[in-house]
Short mmCIF file of N, CA and C in Angstrom, two decimals:
data_model
loop_
_atom_site.label_atom_id
_atom_site.label_comp_id
_atom_site.label_asym_id
_atom_site.label_seq_id
_atom_site.Cartn_x
_atom_site.Cartn_y
_atom_site.Cartn_z
N MET U 1243 94.84 100.56 109.37
CA MET U 1243 95.93 99.69 109.77
C MET U 1243 97.14 100.01 108.89
N ASP U 1244 98.28 100.17 109.52
CA ASP U 1244 99.53 100.46 108.81
C ASP U 1244 100.15 99.15 108.36
N VAL U 1245 100.29 98.98 107.03
CA VAL U 1245 100.84 97.75 106.46
C VAL U 1245 102.07 98.12 105.64
N ALA U 1246 103.19 97.49 105.95
CA ALA U 1246 104.44 97.67 105.19
C ALA U 1246 104.65 96.44 104.34
N VAL U 1247 104.89 96.65 103.04
CA VAL U 1247 105.10 95.54 102.11
C VAL U 1247 106.54 95.57 101.64
N SER U 1248 107.18 94.41 101.68
CA SER U 1248 108.56 94.31 101.21
C SER U 1248 108.79 92.98 100.52
N ASP U 1249 109.76 93.00 99.60
CA ASP U 1249 110.15 91.79 98.90
C ASP U 1249 111.08 90.98 99.80
N ALA U 1250 110.84 89.69 99.87
CA ALA U 1250 111.71 88.76 100.60
C ALA U 1250 112.22 87.75 99.57
N PRO U 1251 113.17 88.14 98.73
CA PRO U 1251 113.59 87.29 97.62
C PRO U 1251 114.14 85.93 98.05
N GLU U 1252 114.72 85.86 99.22
CA GLU U 1252 115.24 84.57 99.70
C GLU U 1252 114.12 83.57 99.96
N ARG U 1253 112.90 84.07 100.18
CA ARG U 1253 111.72 83.21 100.37
C ARG U 1253 110.80 83.24 99.16
N LYS U 1254 111.20 84.00 98.13
CA LYS U 1254 110.42 84.15 96.89
C LYS U 1254 108.99 84.57 97.18
N ARG U 1255 108.89 85.66 97.95
CA ARG U 1255 107.57 86.18 98.27
C ARG U 1255 107.65 87.63 98.72
N TYR U 1256 106.53 88.31 98.56
CA TYR U 1256 106.35 89.62 99.15
C TYR U 1256 105.65 89.41 100.48
N GLU U 1257 106.05 90.20 101.47
CA GLU U 1257 105.46 90.06 102.80
C GLU U 1257 104.79 91.36 103.21
N ALA U 1258 103.63 91.23 103.83
CA ALA U 1258 102.93 92.36 104.43
C ALA U 1258 103.14 92.25 105.93
N ARG U 1259 103.66 93.31 106.52
CA ARG U 1259 103.90 93.32 107.96
C ARG U 1259 103.12 94.45 108.61
N THR U 1260 102.62 94.16 109.78
CA THR U 1260 101.98 95.18 110.60
C THR U 1260 102.42 94.95 112.03
N GLY U 1261 102.90 96.00 112.65
CA GLY U 1261 103.42 95.87 114.01
C GLY U 1261 104.58 94.90 114.11
N GLY U 1262 105.37 94.78 113.05
CA GLY U 1262 106.51 93.87 113.06
C GLY U 1262 106.18 92.42 112.77
N GLU U 1263 104.91 92.09 112.71
CA GLU U 1263 104.47 90.71 112.46
C GLU U 1263 104.14 90.51 110.99
N VAL U 1264 104.44 89.33 110.45
CA VAL U 1264 104.02 89.00 109.09
C VAL U 1264 102.52 88.73 109.13
N ALA U 1265 101.78 89.58 108.42
CA ALA U 1265 100.32 89.45 108.39
C ALA U 1265 99.85 88.73 107.14
N GLY U 1266 100.71 88.65 106.13
CA GLY U 1266 100.35 87.96 104.89
C GLY U 1266 101.54 87.92 103.96
N PHE U 1267 101.41 87.11 102.90
CA PHE U 1267 102.48 87.02 101.92
C PHE U 1267 101.91 86.62 100.57
N ALA U 1268 102.65 86.97 99.51
CA ALA U 1268 102.31 86.60 98.14
C ALA U 1268 103.54 85.93 97.54
N GLU U 1269 103.42 84.63 97.28
CA GLU U 1269 104.55 83.87 96.73
C GLU U 1269 104.64 84.08 95.23
N TYR U 1270 105.86 83.97 94.72
CA TYR U 1270 106.07 84.19 93.29
C TYR U 1270 107.19 83.33 92.73
N MET U 1271 107.20 83.22 91.41
CA MET U 1271 108.31 82.67 90.63
C MET U 1271 108.76 83.80 89.71
N LEU U 1272 110.05 83.87 89.47
CA LEU U 1272 110.62 84.99 88.73
C LEU U 1272 111.32 84.51 87.47
N THR U 1273 111.08 85.22 86.36
CA THR U 1273 111.83 85.00 85.13
C THR U 1273 112.44 86.34 84.74
N ASP U 1274 113.18 86.36 83.64
CA ASP U 1274 113.79 87.61 83.20
C ASP U 1274 112.74 88.64 82.81
N GLU U 1275 111.61 88.19 82.25
CA GLU U 1275 110.62 89.15 81.76
C GLU U 1275 109.35 89.26 82.58
N MET U 1276 109.14 88.34 83.53
CA MET U 1276 107.90 88.41 84.29
C MET U 1276 108.05 87.85 85.69
N ILE U 1277 107.05 88.17 86.50
CA ILE U 1277 106.90 87.59 87.83
C ILE U 1277 105.55 86.88 87.83
N VAL U 1278 105.55 85.63 88.28
CA VAL U 1278 104.33 84.82 88.32
C VAL U 1278 103.89 84.71 89.77
N PHE U 1279 102.75 85.32 90.10
CA PHE U 1279 102.22 85.21 91.46
C PHE U 1279 101.44 83.90 91.55
N THR U 1280 101.87 83.03 92.47
CA THR U 1280 101.30 81.68 92.55
C THR U 1280 100.36 81.47 93.73
N HIS U 1281 100.56 82.21 94.82
CA HIS U 1281 99.75 81.96 96.02
C HIS U 1281 99.82 83.18 96.93
N THR U 1282 98.67 83.55 97.48
CA THR U 1282 98.61 84.65 98.44
C THR U 1282 97.89 84.15 99.68
N GLU U 1283 98.41 84.54 100.82
CA GLU U 1283 97.81 84.10 102.09
C GLU U 1283 97.86 85.24 103.10
N VAL U 1284 96.74 85.44 103.79
CA VAL U 1284 96.67 86.43 104.87
C VAL U 1284 96.34 85.68 106.15
N ASP U 1285 97.07 86.00 107.21
CA ASP U 1285 96.81 85.39 108.51
C ASP U 1285 95.36 85.66 108.90
N PRO U 1286 94.64 84.63 109.39
CA PRO U 1286 93.23 84.82 109.76
C PRO U 1286 92.98 86.00 110.70
N ALA U 1287 93.93 86.33 111.54
CA ALA U 1287 93.77 87.45 112.47
C ALA U 1287 93.68 88.80 111.74
N TYR U 1288 94.14 88.84 110.48
CA TYR U 1288 94.17 90.09 109.72
C TYR U 1288 93.19 90.10 108.55
N GLU U 1289 92.44 89.03 108.35
CA GLU U 1289 91.49 88.97 107.24
C GLU U 1289 90.43 90.05 107.40
N GLY U 1290 90.04 90.62 106.26
CA GLY U 1290 89.01 91.65 106.27
C GLY U 1290 89.47 93.01 106.74
N LYS U 1291 90.78 93.20 106.90
CA LYS U 1291 91.32 94.47 107.40
C LYS U 1291 92.15 95.20 106.35
N GLY U 1292 92.07 94.74 105.10
CA GLY U 1292 92.77 95.42 104.01
C GLY U 1292 94.20 94.98 103.80
N VAL U 1293 94.64 93.97 104.53
CA VAL U 1293 96.02 93.51 104.40
C VAL U 1293 96.28 92.91 103.01
N GLY U 1294 95.37 92.09 102.53
CA GLY U 1294 95.55 91.46 101.22
C GLY U 1294 95.66 92.48 100.10
N GLY U 1295 94.77 93.46 100.11
CA GLY U 1295 94.81 94.50 99.09
C GLY U 1295 96.08 95.33 99.16
N ALA U 1296 96.50 95.69 100.38
CA ALA U 1296 97.74 96.44 100.55
C ALA U 1296 98.94 95.62 100.08
N LEU U 1297 98.91 94.33 100.34
CA LEU U 1297 99.98 93.43 99.92
C LEU U 1297 100.11 93.41 98.40
N VAL U 1298 98.99 93.19 97.72
CA VAL U 1298 99.04 93.11 96.25
C VAL U 1298 99.45 94.45 95.66
N ARG U 1299 98.86 95.54 96.15
CA ARG U 1299 99.20 96.86 95.63
C ARG U 1299 100.70 97.14 95.83
N GLY U 1300 101.23 96.87 97.01
CA GLY U 1300 102.64 97.11 97.27
C GLY U 1300 103.54 96.26 96.40
N ALA U 1301 103.18 94.99 96.23
CA ALA U 1301 103.98 94.09 95.39
C ALA U 1301 103.95 94.56 93.93
N LEU U 1302 102.77 94.90 93.42
CA LEU U 1302 102.68 95.34 92.03
C LEU U 1302 103.40 96.66 91.80
N ASP U 1303 103.32 97.56 92.76
CA ASP U 1303 104.06 98.83 92.62
C ASP U 1303 105.56 98.57 92.55
N HIS U 1304 106.04 97.62 93.33
CA HIS U 1304 107.47 97.27 93.30
C HIS U 1304 107.83 96.63 91.96
N VAL U 1305 106.99 95.72 91.48
CA VAL U 1305 107.24 95.05 90.20
C VAL U 1305 107.22 96.05 89.05
N ARG U 1306 106.30 97.00 89.10
CA ARG U 1306 106.22 98.00 88.03
C ARG U 1306 107.57 98.70 87.86
N GLY U 1307 108.22 98.99 88.94
CA GLY U 1307 109.53 99.64 88.88
C GLY U 1307 110.62 98.78 88.26
N SER U 1308 110.41 97.48 88.23
CA SER U 1308 111.42 96.57 87.67
C SER U 1308 111.28 96.40 86.16
N GLY U 1309 110.14 96.82 85.61
CA GLY U 1309 109.90 96.67 84.18
C GLY U 1309 109.39 95.30 83.78
N ARG U 1310 109.15 94.43 84.75
CA ARG U 1310 108.63 93.09 84.44
C ARG U 1310 107.12 93.11 84.29
N SER U 1311 106.60 92.13 83.56
CA SER U 1311 105.17 91.89 83.47
C SER U 1311 104.76 90.99 84.62
N VAL U 1312 103.46 90.86 84.82
CA VAL U 1312 102.90 90.04 85.89
C VAL U 1312 102.01 88.97 85.29
N LEU U 1313 102.18 87.75 85.74
CA LEU U 1313 101.28 86.66 85.38
C LEU U 1313 100.59 86.21 86.66
N PRO U 1314 99.32 86.62 86.85
CA PRO U 1314 98.62 86.32 88.11
C PRO U 1314 97.95 84.95 88.09
N MET U 1315 98.67 83.92 88.48
CA MET U 1315 98.09 82.58 88.59
C MET U 1315 97.26 82.45 89.86
N CYS U 1316 97.57 83.22 90.87
CA CYS U 1316 96.84 83.23 92.13
C CYS U 1316 95.49 83.93 91.92
N PRO U 1317 94.39 83.28 92.29
CA PRO U 1317 93.06 83.89 92.08
C PRO U 1317 92.89 85.22 92.82
N PHE U 1318 93.51 85.38 93.97
CA PHE U 1318 93.37 86.64 94.71
C PHE U 1318 94.03 87.79 93.95
N VAL U 1319 95.26 87.57 93.47
CA VAL U 1319 95.97 88.60 92.73
C VAL U 1319 95.23 88.90 91.43
N LYS U 1320 94.78 87.87 90.75
CA LYS U 1320 94.05 88.05 89.49
C LYS U 1320 92.78 88.88 89.71
N GLY U 1321 92.02 88.54 90.73
CA GLY U 1321 90.79 89.27 91.03
C GLY U 1321 91.08 90.72 91.42
N TRP U 1322 92.14 90.94 92.18
CA TRP U 1322 92.49 92.29 92.60
C TRP U 1322 92.81 93.14 91.38
N ILE U 1323 93.60 92.60 90.45
CA ILE U 1323 93.94 93.35 89.23
C ILE U 1323 92.68 93.65 88.42
N GLN U 1324 91.77 92.70 88.33
CA GLN U 1324 90.52 92.94 87.59
C GLN U 1324 89.71 94.08 88.21
N ARG U 1325 89.77 94.24 89.51
CA ARG U 1325 89.04 95.31 90.20
C ARG U 1325 89.80 96.64 90.19
N HIS U 1326 91.05 96.62 89.76
CA HIS U 1326 91.89 97.82 89.72
C HIS U 1326 92.51 97.93 88.33
N PRO U 1327 91.73 98.41 87.35
CA PRO U 1327 92.19 98.41 85.95
C PRO U 1327 93.44 99.24 85.70
N ASP U 1328 93.82 100.12 86.63
CA ASP U 1328 95.05 100.88 86.43
C ASP U 1328 96.29 100.00 86.55
N TYR U 1329 96.12 98.74 86.93
CA TYR U 1329 97.23 97.78 86.98
C TYR U 1329 97.16 96.75 85.84
N ALA U 1330 96.11 96.81 85.04
CA ALA U 1330 95.90 95.82 83.97
C ALA U 1330 97.02 95.83 82.93
N ASP U 1331 97.66 96.98 82.73
CA ASP U 1331 98.73 97.07 81.75
C ASP U 1331 99.95 96.24 82.14
N MET U 1332 100.01 95.80 83.38
CA MET U 1332 101.15 95.01 83.85
C MET U 1332 101.01 93.52 83.54
N VAL U 1333 99.80 93.09 83.19
CA VAL U 1333 99.55 91.66 82.98
C VAL U 1333 100.24 91.20 81.71
N TYR U 1334 100.95 90.10 81.83
CA TYR U 1334 101.71 89.53 80.71
C TYR U 1334 100.79 89.19 79.55
N GLN U 1335 101.19 89.62 78.37
CA GLN U 1335 100.48 89.29 77.15
C GLN U 1335 101.42 88.45 76.30
N GLY U 1336 101.02 87.24 75.99
CA GLY U 1336 101.87 86.36 75.18
C GLY U 1336 102.16 86.97 73.82
N ARG U 1337 103.28 86.61 73.31
CA ARG U 1337 103.64 87.10 71.96
C ARG U 1337 102.78 86.40 70.92
N PRO U 1338 102.46 87.10 69.83
CA PRO U 1338 101.71 86.45 68.76
C PRO U 1338 102.49 85.26 68.19
N SER U 1339 101.79 84.24 67.86
CA SER U 1339 102.43 83.05 67.31
C SER U 1339 102.92 83.31 65.89
N SER U 1340 104.05 82.73 65.57
CA SER U 1340 104.57 82.84 64.21
C SER U 1340 104.44 81.51 63.47
N VAL U 1341 103.67 80.60 64.04
CA VAL U 1341 103.46 79.28 63.41
C VAL U 1341 102.53 79.41 62.24
N SER U 1342 102.87 78.76 61.15
CA SER U 1342 102.00 78.76 59.98
C SER U 1342 101.98 77.36 59.36
N ASP U 1343 100.97 77.13 58.57
CA ASP U 1343 100.84 75.82 57.89
C ASP U 1343 101.67 75.78 56.65
#
C-alpha cells in the first residue's frame, strides 16, 4: 500500500494518506527543542495494513531533519521506537539536575 506522510501544522498532526484519503494521523505538541507525540489513530479500514508504521516512520524522518528531539507520550509511537532502535537516538533525554543539598 502506498502511504504518503505529511505534516499538517495547522492541525498539529502528521497525516498518512493513501489514495487521497486520510488513513491515519499522529497528533503532536511542539516546543523549540522537541516534539511531543500525544495520540496516534488509524482509520479502522486501514488497520493491519502498515499505515501506522509508515505514519510514525515518516513523521520521525521529518522530525529528524528539524533537529528536534521526540517525546513519545503516545503508546503506539513509543512502542514503534522501541521496536526500531535506529530511531532511539531521537528520544528526548532530560538534562541532568543541578539541584544539590
